[in-house]
Amino acid sequence: MAEDFAGMGIAVIVVTASIVLAGILIGLGRAFGYKRIEQFGIEELIQSIVNAAIIGSFAAIVALVASVSSSLVTEGCSATSVAAQLLCSLTNVNTALLSMLEELMRLLGTLTYYQGLSLNFGAFTILPMASLSSISGALSVQLLLLNLTMILVSLNVQTTAFISASVLGILFPTGLILRTLFATRKVGGFLIGLAIGLYLFYPTFVLIFPDPTPGINNATAAMQAFDNNTYYSPVPVVDLNDNYALAGKLDVMSGRCSNNIANISNGSRCFNLTAGIGNNTTTDLSGDLTYISKADSDAISQSLLYSVVAPIFSLLVTAVFVKELSSLLGSEIGLRTMAQI
């Protein structure tokens, strides 16, 4: 109902006052025989009734759209309006991106450790993990894109928070007040159309795009599994006194120390390193990093779709709607218009 929304109380008071004023003008016109005053009062009474109809219709549409849009968001978002639902969804995306950023930074730290390893054998020196620089560079670019995506999502959060908090409390009542006055009717109609467009159409058309949170969580889980894998973790400095500590780590990451070949590849040393790996578990450094890179790319692209493409598309649709609705609401809906219809 209208009174349940912020700012509607002011609008209802203004509409009620305009109806009373229109009734006074009609009474004065008839009492003193001034047809122009009576006609003006009738026209203003019709505009006041239209304003009251706008309030009731808008309240009903808000409830209907909120009910329909609730099926487009996650179970954790139980907001009562479509703008609040979008705000909840964007907040969840921002939180998921933060977790993904933390895991990606941990992963890059591990890769930086290994790609800088230098093994000196006296006569020659080798860099066994130097090839990781390519995947490390790709992940570094993804890190920059992820930071940019978080900025865009945060911008959308702030915009949606403003819409959710201020549109009904400021734009809609102000539009009704200005529409009540014949001199500012067009401005009032524009503000009403803008309020309806921002509060209903903009968040609704963003919510029809797929939520990127599942893809983000998938990428985060893949990196978390890598970061928490004992066989990929950097060798502690205190363990480097063991001659086989680093070599054994490289053996495991190369896949030579899986259980099915442990007795062949390096005897008891390899077996001791892989004692905790199940029979069906293998370590595949390049394969795991390739999958992580693909999962990160999918998550970032889905997030950019939700934070860039969806708002732009929604703004275009909203702009068209506001243009058409404001021209309708800003017009004189009176006896002449009804006679023409």
Coordinates of C-alpha atoms in Angstrom, one line a residue:
M1 CA 0.0 0.0 0.0
A2 CA 1.1 3.6 -0.6
E3 CA 1.7 4.5 3.0
D4 CA 4.1 1.6 3.4
F5 CA 6.7 3.3 1.2
A6 CA 9.1 6.1 2.3
G7 CA 7.9 9.5 1.3
M8 CA 4.4 8.4 0.3
G9 CA 3.0 10.1 3.4
I10 CA 4.0 13.5 2.1
A11 CA 2.6 12.7 -1.4
V12 CA -0.7 11.6 0.1
I13 CA -1.0 14.8 2.1
V14 CA -0.2 16.9 -1.0
V15 CA -2.8 15.1 -3.1
T16 CA -5.4 15.4 -0.3
A17 CA -4.7 19.1 0.0
S18 CA -5.0 19.6 -3.8
I19 CA -8.4 17.8 -3.8
V20 CA -9.6 20.1 -1.0
L21 CA -8.3 23.2 -2.8
A22 CA -9.9 22.1 -6.1
G23 CA -13.2 21.6 -4.3
I24 CA -12.9 25.2 -2.8
L25 CA -12.3 26.6 -6.3
I26 CA -15.3 24.8 -7.7
G27 CA -17.5 26.1 -4.8
L28 CA -16.3 29.7 -5.2
G29 CA -16.8 29.5 -9.0
R30 CA -20.3 28.3 -8.6
A31 CA -21.2 30.7 -5.7
F32 CA -20.0 33.8 -7.6
G33 CA -20.8 32.6 -11.1
Y34 CA -17.2 32.6 -12.3
K35 CA -17.2 29.8 -14.9
R36 CA -13.4 30.0 -15.4
I37 CA -12.7 29.5 -11.7
E38 CA -15.1 26.6 -11.6
Q39 CA -13.6 25.1 -14.8
F40 CA -10.1 25.5 -13.4
G41 CA -11.2 23.8 -10.2
I42 CA -12.6 20.9 -12.1
E43 CA -9.4 20.5 -14.1
E44 CA -7.3 20.5 -10.9
L45 CA -9.6 18.1 -9.3
I46 CA -9.1 15.7 -12.2
Q47 CA -5.3 16.1 -11.9
S48 CA -5.5 15.4 -8.2
I49 CA -7.5 12.2 -8.8
V50 CA -4.9 11.2 -11.4
N51 CA -2.2 11.8 -8.9
A52 CA -4.0 9.6 -6.3
A53 CA -4.4 6.9 -9.0
I54 CA -0.6 7.1 -9.7
I55 CA 0.1 6.5 -6.0
G56 CA -2.1 3.5 -5.8
S57 CA -1.0 2.0 -9.1
F58 CA 2.7 2.5 -8.2
A59 CA 2.3 0.8 -4.8
A60 CA 0.6 -2.2 -6.5
I61 CA 3.3 -2.4 -9.2
V62 CA 6.1 -2.2 -6.6
A63 CA 4.6 -5.2 -4.7
L64 CA 4.0 -7.2 -7.9
V65 CA 7.5 -6.6 -9.3
A66 CA 9.1 -7.4 -5.9
S67 CA 7.2 -10.7 -5.8
V68 CA 8.3 -11.7 -9.4
S69 CA 11.9 -10.6 -9.0
S70 CA 12.3 -12.6 -5.8
S71 CA 12.7 -15.7 -8.1
L72 CA 15.7 -14.1 -9.8
V73 CA 17.9 -13.7 -6.8
T74 CA 19.6 -16.1 -4.4
E75 CA 17.9 -17.6 -1.3
G76 CA 20.0 -15.3 0.9
C77 CA 18.3 -12.2 -0.5
S78 CA 14.8 -11.8 1.0
A79 CA 14.4 -8.1 0.4
T80 CA 10.9 -6.6 0.0
S81 CA 11.6 -4.5 -3.1
V82 CA 13.4 -5.1 -6.4
A83 CA 15.9 -2.4 -5.7
A84 CA 16.8 -3.9 -2.4
Q85 CA 17.1 -7.3 -4.0
L86 CA 19.5 -6.0 -6.6
L87 CA 21.5 -4.3 -3.8
C88 CA 21.7 -7.6 -1.9
S89 CA 22.8 -9.5 -5.0
L90 CA 25.5 -7.0 -5.8
T91 CA 26.8 -7.1 -2.2
N92 CA 27.0 -10.9 -2.4
V93 CA 29.0 -10.6 -5.7
N94 CA 31.3 -8.1 -4.2
T95 CA 32.0 -10.4 -1.2
A96 CA 32.6 -13.4 -3.5
L97 CA 35.0 -11.3 -5.6
L98 CA 37.0 -10.3 -2.4
S99 CA 37.4 -14.0 -1.5
M100 CA 38.6 -14.7 -5.0
L101 CA 41.1 -11.8 -4.9
E102 CA 42.6 -13.2 -1.6
E103 CA 43.1 -16.7 -3.1
L104 CA 44.5 -15.3 -6.3
M105 CA 47.1 -13.2 -4.5
R106 CA 48.1 -16.3 -2.4
L107 CA 48.4 -18.3 -5.6
L108 CA 50.6 -15.7 -7.3
G109 CA 52.8 -15.6 -4.2
T110 CA 53.4 -19.4 -4.5
L111 CA 54.1 -19.2 -8.3
T112 CA 56.5 -16.3 -7.7
Y113 CA 58.4 -18.5 -5.2
Y114 CA 58.8 -21.4 -7.5
Q115 CA 59.6 -19.5 -10.8
G116 CA 62.4 -17.7 -9.0
L117 CA 64.1 -21.0 -7.8
S118 CA 67.7 -21.4 -8.9
L119 CA 69.5 -24.7 -8.5
N120 CA 73.3 -24.4 -8.6
F121 CA 75.2 -27.5 -9.4
G122 CA 78.6 -25.9 -9.5
A123 CA 79.3 -26.4 -13.2
F124 CA 75.9 -25.2 -14.2
T125 CA 72.7 -23.5 -12.8
I126 CA 69.2 -24.3 -13.8
L127 CA 65.8 -22.6 -13.2
P128 CA 63.4 -25.6 -13.2
M129 CA 60.3 -23.5 -12.8
A130 CA 61.1 -20.6 -15.1
S131 CA 58.3 -21.6 -17.4
L132 CA 55.8 -20.6 -14.7
S133 CA 56.4 -16.9 -15.7
S134 CA 53.9 -17.3 -18.6
I135 CA 51.0 -18.5 -16.4
S136 CA 52.0 -16.1 -13.7
G137 CA 51.8 -13.2 -16.1
A138 CA 48.4 -14.3 -17.3
L139 CA 47.2 -14.5 -13.7
S140 CA 48.7 -11.1 -12.9
V141 CA 46.6 -9.6 -15.7
Q142 CA 43.5 -11.4 -14.3
L143 CA 44.4 -9.8 -10.9
L144 CA 44.2 -6.3 -12.5
L145 CA 41.0 -7.2 -14.2
L146 CA 39.6 -8.5 -10.9
N147 CA 40.4 -5.3 -9.2
L148 CA 38.7 -3.3 -11.9
T149 CA 35.7 -5.5 -11.7
M150 CA 35.5 -5.0 -8.0
I151 CA 35.6 -1.2 -8.5
L152 CA 32.7 -1.5 -11.0
V153 CA 30.7 -3.7 -8.7
S154 CA 31.2 -1.3 -5.8
L155 CA 30.1 1.5 -8.0
N156 CA 26.9 -0.4 -8.8
V157 CA 26.4 -1.1 -5.1
Q158 CA 26.6 2.6 -4.3
T159 CA 24.3 3.5 -7.2
T160 CA 21.7 0.9 -6.2
A161 CA 21.9 1.9 -2.5
F162 CA 21.1 5.5 -3.5
I163 CA 18.2 4.3 -5.7
S164 CA 16.8 2.1 -2.9
A165 CA 17.1 4.8 -0.2
S166 CA 16.3 8.0 -2.0
V167 CA 14.1 7.5 -5.0
L168 CA 10.8 6.9 -3.1
G169 CA 11.7 9.3 -0.4
I170 CA 12.7 12.2 -2.6
L171 CA 12.0 11.9 -6.4
F172 CA 8.6 10.4 -6.3
P173 CA 6.9 12.7 -3.7
T174 CA 8.7 15.8 -5.2
G175 CA 7.3 14.7 -8.6
L176 CA 3.8 14.4 -7.3
I177 CA 4.0 17.8 -5.6
L178 CA 5.2 19.5 -8.8
R179 CA 2.6 17.7 -10.9
T180 CA -0.1 19.1 -8.6
L181 CA 0.8 22.6 -9.7
F182 CA -0.2 23.4 -13.3
A183 CA 2.9 25.5 -13.9
T184 CA 5.3 22.6 -13.1
R185 CA 3.2 19.7 -14.3
K186 CA 5.8 18.6 -17.0
V187 CA 8.7 18.7 -14.5
G188 CA 6.6 16.7 -12.0
G189 CA 5.7 14.1 -14.7
F190 CA 9.3 13.7 -15.6
L191 CA 10.4 13.2 -11.9
I192 CA 7.6 10.6 -11.4
G193 CA 8.6 8.8 -14.6
L194 CA 12.3 8.9 -13.5
A195 CA 11.4 7.6 -10.0
I196 CA 9.4 4.7 -11.4
G197 CA 12.1 3.9 -14.0
L198 CA 15.0 3.9 -11.5
Y199 CA 13.1 2.1 -8.8
L200 CA 11.4 -0.6 -10.9
F201 CA 12.8 -1.0 -14.4
Y202 CA 16.5 -0.4 -13.8
P203 CA 17.0 -3.1 -11.1
T204 CA 14.6 -5.5 -12.8
F205 CA 16.5 -5.5 -16.1
V206 CA 19.8 -6.0 -14.3
L207 CA 18.4 -8.9 -12.3
I208 CA 17.4 -10.8 -15.5
F209 CA 21.2 -11.3 -16.2
P210 CA 22.7 -14.4 -14.7
D211 CA 24.2 -14.1 -11.2
P212 CA 28.0 -14.5 -11.4
T213 CA 28.4 -15.7 -7.8
P214 CA 28.5 -19.5 -8.7
G215 CA 31.3 -18.9 -11.2
I216 CA 33.2 -16.8 -8.8
N217 CA 32.8 -19.4 -6.0
N218 CA 34.0 -22.1 -8.5
A219 CA 37.2 -20.2 -9.3
T220 CA 37.8 -19.4 -5.6
A221 CA 37.4 -23.1 -4.7
A222 CA 39.9 -24.2 -7.4
M223 CA 42.5 -21.7 -6.2
Q224 CA 41.8 -22.6 -2.6
A225 CA 42.4 -26.3 -3.3
F226 CA 45.7 -25.4 -5.0
D227 CA 46.8 -23.0 -2.2
N228 CA 45.9 -25.6 0.5
N229 CA 47.6 -28.5 -1.4
T230 CA 50.6 -29.6 0.7
Y231 CA 52.4 -30.8 -2.4
Y232 CA 52.2 -27.4 -4.0
S233 CA 53.1 -25.3 -0.9
P234 CA 56.5 -23.7 -0.8
V235 CA 59.3 -25.5 1.1
P236 CA 59.9 -24.0 4.6
V237 CA 63.3 -22.5 4.9
V238 CA 64.2 -24.8 7.9
D239 CA 63.6 -27.8 5.7
L240 CA 66.0 -26.7 3.0
N241 CA 68.9 -28.4 5.0
D242 CA 67.6 -31.7 3.7
N243 CA 69.2 -32.3 0.3
Y244 CA 66.1 -34.0 -1.1
A245 CA 63.5 -31.5 0.3
L246 CA 63.4 -29.3 -2.7
A247 CA 64.1 -32.0 -5.3
G248 CA 61.4 -34.1 -3.8
K249 CA 58.9 -31.2 -4.0
L250 CA 59.7 -30.8 -7.7
D251 CA 59.3 -34.6 -8.2
V252 CA 55.8 -34.5 -6.7
M253 CA 54.7 -31.4 -8.8
S254 CA 56.0 -33.1 -11.9
G255 CA 53.8 -36.1 -11.3
R256 CA 56.7 -38.6 -11.0
C257 CA 55.8 -39.4 -7.4
S258 CA 52.2 -40.6 -7.8
N259 CA 51.5 -43.8 -5.9
N260 CA 51.3 -46.0 -8.9
I261 CA 54.9 -45.3 -9.9
A262 CA 56.4 -44.5 -6.4
N263 CA 58.4 -47.8 -6.2
I264 CA 59.9 -47.3 -9.6
S265 CA 60.7 -43.6 -9.8
N266 CA 62.6 -42.9 -6.6
G267 CA 62.1 -45.6 -4.1
S268 CA 61.3 -44.9 -0.4
R269 CA 62.0 -41.1 -0.7
C270 CA 59.2 -40.7 -3.2
F271 CA 56.9 -43.0 -1.3
N272 CA 57.4 -41.0 1.9
L273 CA 56.5 -37.8 0.1
T274 CA 53.3 -39.2 -1.4
A275 CA 52.1 -41.3 1.6
G276 CA 49.1 -39.0 2.0
I277 CA 48.0 -39.0 -1.6
G278 CA 45.2 -41.5 -2.5
N279 CA 45.5 -44.1 -5.1
N280 CA 43.3 -42.1 -7.5
T281 CA 44.9 -38.8 -6.8
T282 CA 47.6 -37.2 -9.0
T283 CA 49.4 -34.0 -8.9
D284 CA 49.3 -32.1 -12.2
L285 CA 50.8 -28.6 -11.8
S286 CA 50.3 -27.4 -15.4
G287 CA 46.8 -29.0 -15.6
D288 CA 45.7 -27.4 -12.3
L289 CA 47.0 -24.0 -13.3
T290 CA 45.3 -24.2 -16.7
Y291 CA 42.0 -25.0 -15.1
I292 CA 42.4 -22.2 -12.6
S293 CA 43.2 -19.7 -15.4
K294 CA 40.1 -20.8 -17.3
A295 CA 37.9 -20.7 -14.1
D296 CA 39.2 -17.2 -13.3
S297 CA 38.5 -16.0 -16.8
D298 CA 35.0 -17.3 -16.7
A299 CA 34.3 -15.7 -13.3
I300 CA 35.7 -12.3 -14.3
S301 CA 33.8 -12.2 -17.7
Q302 CA 30.5 -13.1 -15.9
S303 CA 31.2 -10.4 -13.3
L304 CA 31.8 -7.8 -16.0
L305 CA 28.6 -8.9 -17.8
Y306 CA 26.7 -8.3 -14.5
S307 CA 28.5 -5.0 -13.6
V308 CA 28.9 -3.4 -17.0
V309 CA 26.7 -4.8 -19.7
A310 CA 23.6 -5.4 -17.6
P311 CA 23.6 -1.8 -16.1
I312 CA 24.1 -0.2 -19.6
F313 CA 21.4 -2.3 -21.1
S314 CA 19.0 -1.5 -18.2
L315 CA 19.8 2.2 -18.4
L316 CA 18.9 2.2 -22.1
V317 CA 15.6 0.5 -21.5
T318 CA 14.9 2.8 -18.5
A319 CA 15.7 5.9 -20.5
V320 CA 13.1 4.9 -23.2
F321 CA 10.5 4.1 -20.5
V322 CA 11.1 7.4 -18.6
K323 CA 10.8 9.4 -21.9
E324 CA 7.5 7.9 -22.8
L325 CA 6.0 7.9 -19.3
S326 CA 7.1 11.5 -18.5
S327 CA 5.5 12.8 -21.6
L328 CA 2.2 11.1 -20.6
L329 CA 2.3 12.1 -17.0
G330 CA 3.4 15.7 -17.8
S331 CA 0.4 16.3 -20.1
E332 CA -2.9 17.8 -19.1
I333 CA -5.2 14.8 -18.4
G334 CA -8.4 16.7 -18.2
L335 CA -11.9 17.0 -19.6
R336 CA -10.6 17.9 -23.1
T337 CA -8.4 14.8 -23.2
M338 CA -11.2 12.6 -22.0
A339 CA -13.5 14.1 -24.6
Q340 CA -11.0 13.4 -27.4
I341 CA -10.6 9.8 -26.2

